[in-house]
């Protein structure tokens, strides 16, 4: 199995969740079924996936981002296993101030 290589984006989200919002979590948690979760609270079955550009397709006509097939499939399987998963997308995070990022995470 390949070792995860967390991004700076993932590290920044993790730090803000823990330091600013007080959410204790496990970084790069692997479920019993073998799914890798970016940030997870296994006891509550809550997770946050930090999704960079590789997780999205961009619609030609509107320019909107849509989660790609593998990302949607993983989310669907995790829901079936009882997990609540929130996604933080790169386009929601990039170029935002710390207070805007904090509000984004609170809303998730």
JSON list of C-alpha atoms in Angstrom, two decimals:
[
{"chain": "A", "resi": 1, "resn": "UNK", "atom": "CA", "xyz": [0.00, 0.00, 0.00]},
{"chain": "A", "resi": 2, "resn": "UNK", "atom": "CA", "xyz": [1.23, 3.46, -0.87]},
{"chain": "A", "resi": 3, "resn": "UNK", "atom": "CA", "xyz": [1.93, 5.86, 2.01]},
{"chain": "A", "resi": 4, "resn": "UNK", "atom": "CA", "xyz": [-0.20, 9.01, 1.94]},
{"chain": "A", "resi": 5, "resn": "UNK", "atom": "CA", "xyz": [1.46, 12.30, 1.01]},
{"chain": "A", "resi": 6, "resn": "UNK", "atom": "CA", "xyz": [-0.63, 15.00, 2.68]},
{"chain": "A", "resi": 7, "resn": "UNK", "atom": "CA", "xyz": [-0.69, 18.39, 1.01]},
{"chain": "A", "resi": 8, "resn": "UNK", "atom": "CA", "xyz": [-0.08, 21.77, 2.63]},
{"chain": "A", "resi": 9, "resn": "UNK", "atom": "CA", "xyz": [-3.79, 22.43, 2.04]},
{"chain": "A", "resi": 10, "resn": "UNK", "atom": "CA", "xyz": [-4.66, 19.34, 4.10]},
{"chain": "A", "resi": 11, "resn": "UNK", "atom": "CA", "xyz": [-2.25, 20.39, 6.86]},
{"chain": "A", "resi": 12, "resn": "UNK", "atom": "CA", "xyz": [-3.72, 23.89, 6.97]},
{"chain": "A", "resi": 13, "resn": "UNK", "atom": "CA", "xyz": [-7.28, 22.58, 7.24]},
{"chain": "A", "resi": 14, "resn": "UNK", "atom": "CA", "xyz": [-6.25, 20.13, 9.97]},
{"chain": "A", "resi": 15, "resn": "UNK", "atom": "CA", "xyz": [-4.46, 22.82, 11.97]},
{"chain": "A", "resi": 16, "resn": "UNK", "atom": "CA", "xyz": [-7.39, 25.23, 11.80]},
{"chain": "A", "resi": 17, "resn": "UNK", "atom": "CA", "xyz": [-9.87, 22.52, 12.81]},
{"chain": "A", "resi": 18, "resn": "UNK", "atom": "CA", "xyz": [-7.79, 21.57, 15.83]},
{"chain": "A", "resi": 19, "resn": "UNK", "atom": "CA", "xyz": [-6.36, 24.91, 16.97]},
{"chain": "A", "resi": 20, "resn": "UNK", "atom": "CA", "xyz": [-9.19, 27.30, 16.13]},
{"chain": "A", "resi": 21, "resn": "UNK", "atom": "CA", "xyz": [-12.27, 25.07, 16.33]},
{"chain": "A", "resi": 22, "resn": "UNK", "atom": "CA", "xyz": [-11.15, 22.46, 18.86]},
{"chain": "A", "resi": 23, "resn": "UNK", "atom": "CA", "xyz": [-11.92, 19.37, 16.76]},
{"chain": "A", "resi": 24, "resn": "UNK", "atom": "CA", "xyz": [-9.54, 16.58, 17.77]},
{"chain": "A", "resi": 25, "resn": "UNK", "atom": "CA", "xyz": [-9.06, 14.20, 14.87]},
{"chain": "A", "resi": 26, "resn": "UNK", "atom": "CA", "xyz": [-6.74, 11.65, 13.34]},
{"chain": "A", "resi": 27, "resn": "UNK", "atom": "CA", "xyz": [-4.73, 12.73, 10.32]},
{"chain": "A", "resi": 28, "resn": "UNK", "atom": "CA", "xyz": [-4.80, 10.15, 7.47]},
{"chain": "A", "resi": 29, "resn": "UNK", "atom": "CA", "xyz": [-7.05, 7.62, 9.21]},
{"chain": "A", "resi": 30, "resn": "UNK", "atom": "CA", "xyz": [-7.63, 4.22, 7.60]},
{"chain": "A", "resi": 31, "resn": "UNK", "atom": "CA", "xyz": [-11.02, 2.60, 8.25]},
{"chain": "A", "resi": 32, "resn": "UNK", "atom": "CA", "xyz": [-11.46, -1.11, 8.97]},
{"chain": "A", "resi": 33, "resn": "UNK", "atom": "CA", "xyz": [-12.71, -1.45, 5.39]},
{"chain": "A", "resi": 34, "resn": "UNK", "atom": "CA", "xyz": [-9.50, 0.09, 4.03]},
{"chain": "A", "resi": 35, "resn": "UNK", "atom": "CA", "xyz": [-10.67, 3.59, 3.14]},
{"chain": "A", "resi": 36, "resn": "UNK", "atom": "CA", "xyz": [-8.22, 6.41, 3.76]},
{"chain": "A", "resi": 37, "resn": "UNK", "atom": "CA", "xyz": [-9.79, 9.52, 5.29]},
{"chain": "A", "resi": 38, "resn": "UNK", "atom": "CA", "xyz": [-7.89, 12.79, 5.34]},
{"chain": "A", "resi": 39, "resn": "UNK", "atom": "CA", "xyz": [-9.15, 13.87, 8.78]},
{"chain": "A", "resi": 40, "resn": "UNK", "atom": "CA", "xyz": [-11.32, 11.64, 10.94]},
{"chain": "A", "resi": 41, "resn": "UNK", "atom": "CA", "xyz": [-13.01, 11.31, 14.29]},
{"chain": "A", "resi": 42, "resn": "UNK", "atom": "CA", "xyz": [-13.49, 7.52, 14.32]},
{"chain": "A", "resi": 43, "resn": "UNK", "atom": "CA", "xyz": [-15.57, 7.43, 17.52]},
{"chain": "A", "resi": 44, "resn": "UNK", "atom": "CA", "xyz": [-18.23, 9.69, 15.99]},
{"chain": "A", "resi": 45, "resn": "UNK", "atom": "CA", "xyz": [-17.68, 8.41, 12.44]},
{"chain": "A", "resi": 46, "resn": "UNK", "atom": "CA", "xyz": [-17.19, 11.98, 11.22]},
{"chain": "A", "resi": 47, "resn": "UNK", "atom": "CA", "xyz": [-14.58, 12.87, 8.63]},
{"chain": "A", "resi": 48, "resn": "UNK", "atom": "CA", "xyz": [-13.39, 15.71, 6.47]},
{"chain": "A", "resi": 49, "resn": "UNK", "atom": "CA", "xyz": [-11.96, 15.07, 3.05]},
{"chain": "A", "resi": 50, "resn": "UNK", "atom": "CA", "xyz": [-9.69, 17.85, 1.79]},
{"chain": "A", "resi": 51, "resn": "UNK", "atom": "CA", "xyz": [-10.18, 17.79, -1.96]},
{"chain": "A", "resi": 52, "resn": "UNK", "atom": "CA", "xyz": [-7.70, 19.30, -4.37]},
{"chain": "A", "resi": 53, "resn": "UNK", "atom": "CA", "xyz": [-8.22, 19.83, -8.12]},
{"chain": "A", "resi": 54, "resn": "UNK", "atom": "CA", "xyz": [-7.72, 16.12, -8.95]},
{"chain": "A", "resi": 55, "resn": "UNK", "atom": "CA", "xyz": [-11.06, 15.37, -7.25]},
{"chain": "A", "resi": 56, "resn": "UNK", "atom": "CA", "xyz": [-13.06, 17.58, -9.63]},
{"chain": "A", "resi": 57, "resn": "UNK", "atom": "CA", "xyz": [-14.13, 18.02, -13.20]},
{"chain": "A", "resi": 58, "resn": "UNK", "atom": "CA", "xyz": [-14.95, 21.47, -14.52]},
{"chain": "A", "resi": 59, "resn": "UNK", "atom": "CA", "xyz": [-18.08, 21.92, -16.58]},
{"chain": "A", "resi": 60, "resn": "UNK", "atom": "CA", "xyz": [-17.27, 23.57, -19.89]},
{"chain": "A", "resi": 61, "resn": "UNK", "atom": "CA", "xyz": [-20.38, 25.72, -20.21]},
{"chain": "A", "resi": 62, "resn": "UNK", "atom": "CA", "xyz": [-20.65, 27.05, -16.64]},
{"chain": "A", "resi": 63, "resn": "UNK", "atom": "CA", "xyz": [-17.13, 26.64, -15.29]},
{"chain": "A", "resi": 64, "resn": "UNK", "atom": "CA", "xyz": [-18.61, 25.00, -12.17]},
{"chain": "A", "resi": 65, "resn": "UNK", "atom": "CA", "xyz": [-16.66, 22.27, -10.41]},
{"chain": "A", "resi": 66, "resn": "UNK", "atom": "CA", "xyz": [-18.27, 18.85, -10.00]},
{"chain": "A", "resi": 67, "resn": "UNK", "atom": "CA", "xyz": [-16.83, 15.99, -7.93]},
{"chain": "A", "resi": 68, "resn": "UNK", "atom": "CA", "xyz": [-15.45, 13.29, -10.22]},
{"chain": "A", "resi": 69, "resn": "UNK", "atom": "CA", "xyz": [-16.70, 9.69, -10.26]},
{"chain": "A", "resi": 70, "resn": "UNK", "atom": "CA", "xyz": [-14.19, 8.14, -7.84]},
{"chain": "A", "resi": 71, "resn": "UNK", "atom": "CA", "xyz": [-14.75, 10.96, -5.31]},
{"chain": "A", "resi": 72, "resn": "UNK", "atom": "CA", "xyz": [-18.53, 10.56, -5.49]},
{"chain": "A", "resi": 73, "resn": "UNK", "atom": "CA", "xyz": [-18.28, 6.77, -5.25]},
{"chain": "A", "resi": 74, "resn": "UNK", "atom": "CA", "xyz": [-16.05, 6.88, -2.15]},
{"chain": "A", "resi": 75, "resn": "UNK", "atom": "CA", "xyz": [-18.44, 9.36, -0.49]},
{"chain": "A", "resi": 76, "resn": "UNK", "atom": "CA", "xyz": [-21.42, 7.10, -1.26]},
{"chain": "A", "resi": 77, "resn": "UNK", "atom": "CA", "xyz": [-19.68, 4.02, 0.17]},
{"chain": "A", "resi": 78, "resn": "UNK", "atom": "CA", "xyz": [-18.61, 5.85, 3.33]},
{"chain": "A", "resi": 79, "resn": "UNK", "atom": "CA", "xyz": [-22.19, 7.06, 3.90]},
{"chain": "A", "resi": 80, "resn": "UNK", "atom": "CA", "xyz": [-23.39, 3.45, 3.59]},
{"chain": "A", "resi": 81, "resn": "UNK", "atom": "CA", "xyz": [-20.83, 2.47, 6.23]},
{"chain": "A", "resi": 82, "resn": "UNK", "atom": "CA", "xyz": [-22.29, 5.06, 8.60]},
{"chain": "A", "resi": 83, "resn": "UNK", "atom": "CA", "xyz": [-19.76, 7.86, 8.15]},
{"chain": "A", "resi": 84, "resn": "UNK", "atom": "CA", "xyz": [-20.69, 11.53, 7.92]},
{"chain": "A", "resi": 85, "resn": "UNK", "atom": "CA", "xyz": [-18.19, 13.09, 5.52]},
{"chain": "A", "resi": 86, "resn": "UNK", "atom": "CA", "xyz": [-17.78, 16.78, 4.74]},
{"chain": "A", "resi": 87, "resn": "UNK", "atom": "CA", "xyz": [-15.67, 17.96, 1.84]},
{"chain": "A", "resi": 88, "resn": "UNK", "atom": "CA", "xyz": [-13.46, 21.05, 1.78]},
{"chain": "A", "resi": 89, "resn": "UNK", "atom": "CA", "xyz": [-12.76, 21.89, -1.85]},
{"chain": "A", "resi": 90, "resn": "UNK", "atom": "CA", "xyz": [-9.70, 23.77, -3.05]},
{"chain": "A", "resi": 91, "resn": "UNK", "atom": "CA", "xyz": [-11.86, 26.36, -4.81]},
{"chain": "A", "resi": 92, "resn": "UNK", "atom": "CA", "xyz": [-13.67, 27.14, -1.54]},
{"chain": "A", "resi": 93, "resn": "UNK", "atom": "CA", "xyz": [-10.36, 27.60, 0.34]},
{"chain": "A", "resi": 94, "resn": "UNK", "atom": "CA", "xyz": [-7.93, 29.26, -2.06]},
{"chain": "A", "resi": 95, "resn": "UNK", "atom": "CA", "xyz": [-7.64, 33.02, -1.79]},
{"chain": "A", "resi": 96, "resn": "UNK", "atom": "CA", "xyz": [-9.76, 33.26, 1.37]},
{"chain": "A", "resi": 97, "resn": "UNK", "atom": "CA", "xyz": [-8.82, 35.02, 4.59]},
{"chain": "A", "resi": 98, "resn": "UNK", "atom": "CA", "xyz": [-8.35, 33.10, 7.85]},
{"chain": "A", "resi": 99, "resn": "UNK", "atom": "CA", "xyz": [-11.73, 34.28, 9.13]},
{"chain": "A", "resi": 100, "resn": "UNK", "atom": "CA", "xyz": [-13.46, 33.22, 5.89]},
{"chain": "A", "resi": 101, "resn": "UNK", "atom": "CA", "xyz": [-11.77, 29.81, 6.11]},
{"chain": "A", "resi": 102, "resn": "UNK", "atom": "CA", "xyz": [-12.84, 29.45, 9.75]},
{"chain": "A", "resi": 103, "resn": "UNK", "atom": "CA", "xyz": [-16.45, 30.21, 8.79]},
{"chain": "A", "resi": 104, "resn": "UNK", "atom": "CA", "xyz": [-16.27, 27.71, 5.94]},
{"chain": "A", "resi": 105, "resn": "UNK", "atom": "CA", "xyz": [-15.12, 24.97, 8.32]},
{"chain": "A", "resi": 106, "resn": "UNK", "atom": "CA", "xyz": [-17.79, 25.84, 10.89]},
{"chain": "A", "resi": 107, "resn": "UNK", "atom": "CA", "xyz": [-20.42, 25.49, 8.16]},
{"chain": "A", "resi": 108, "resn": "UNK", "atom": "CA", "xyz": [-19.19, 22.00, 7.25]}
]
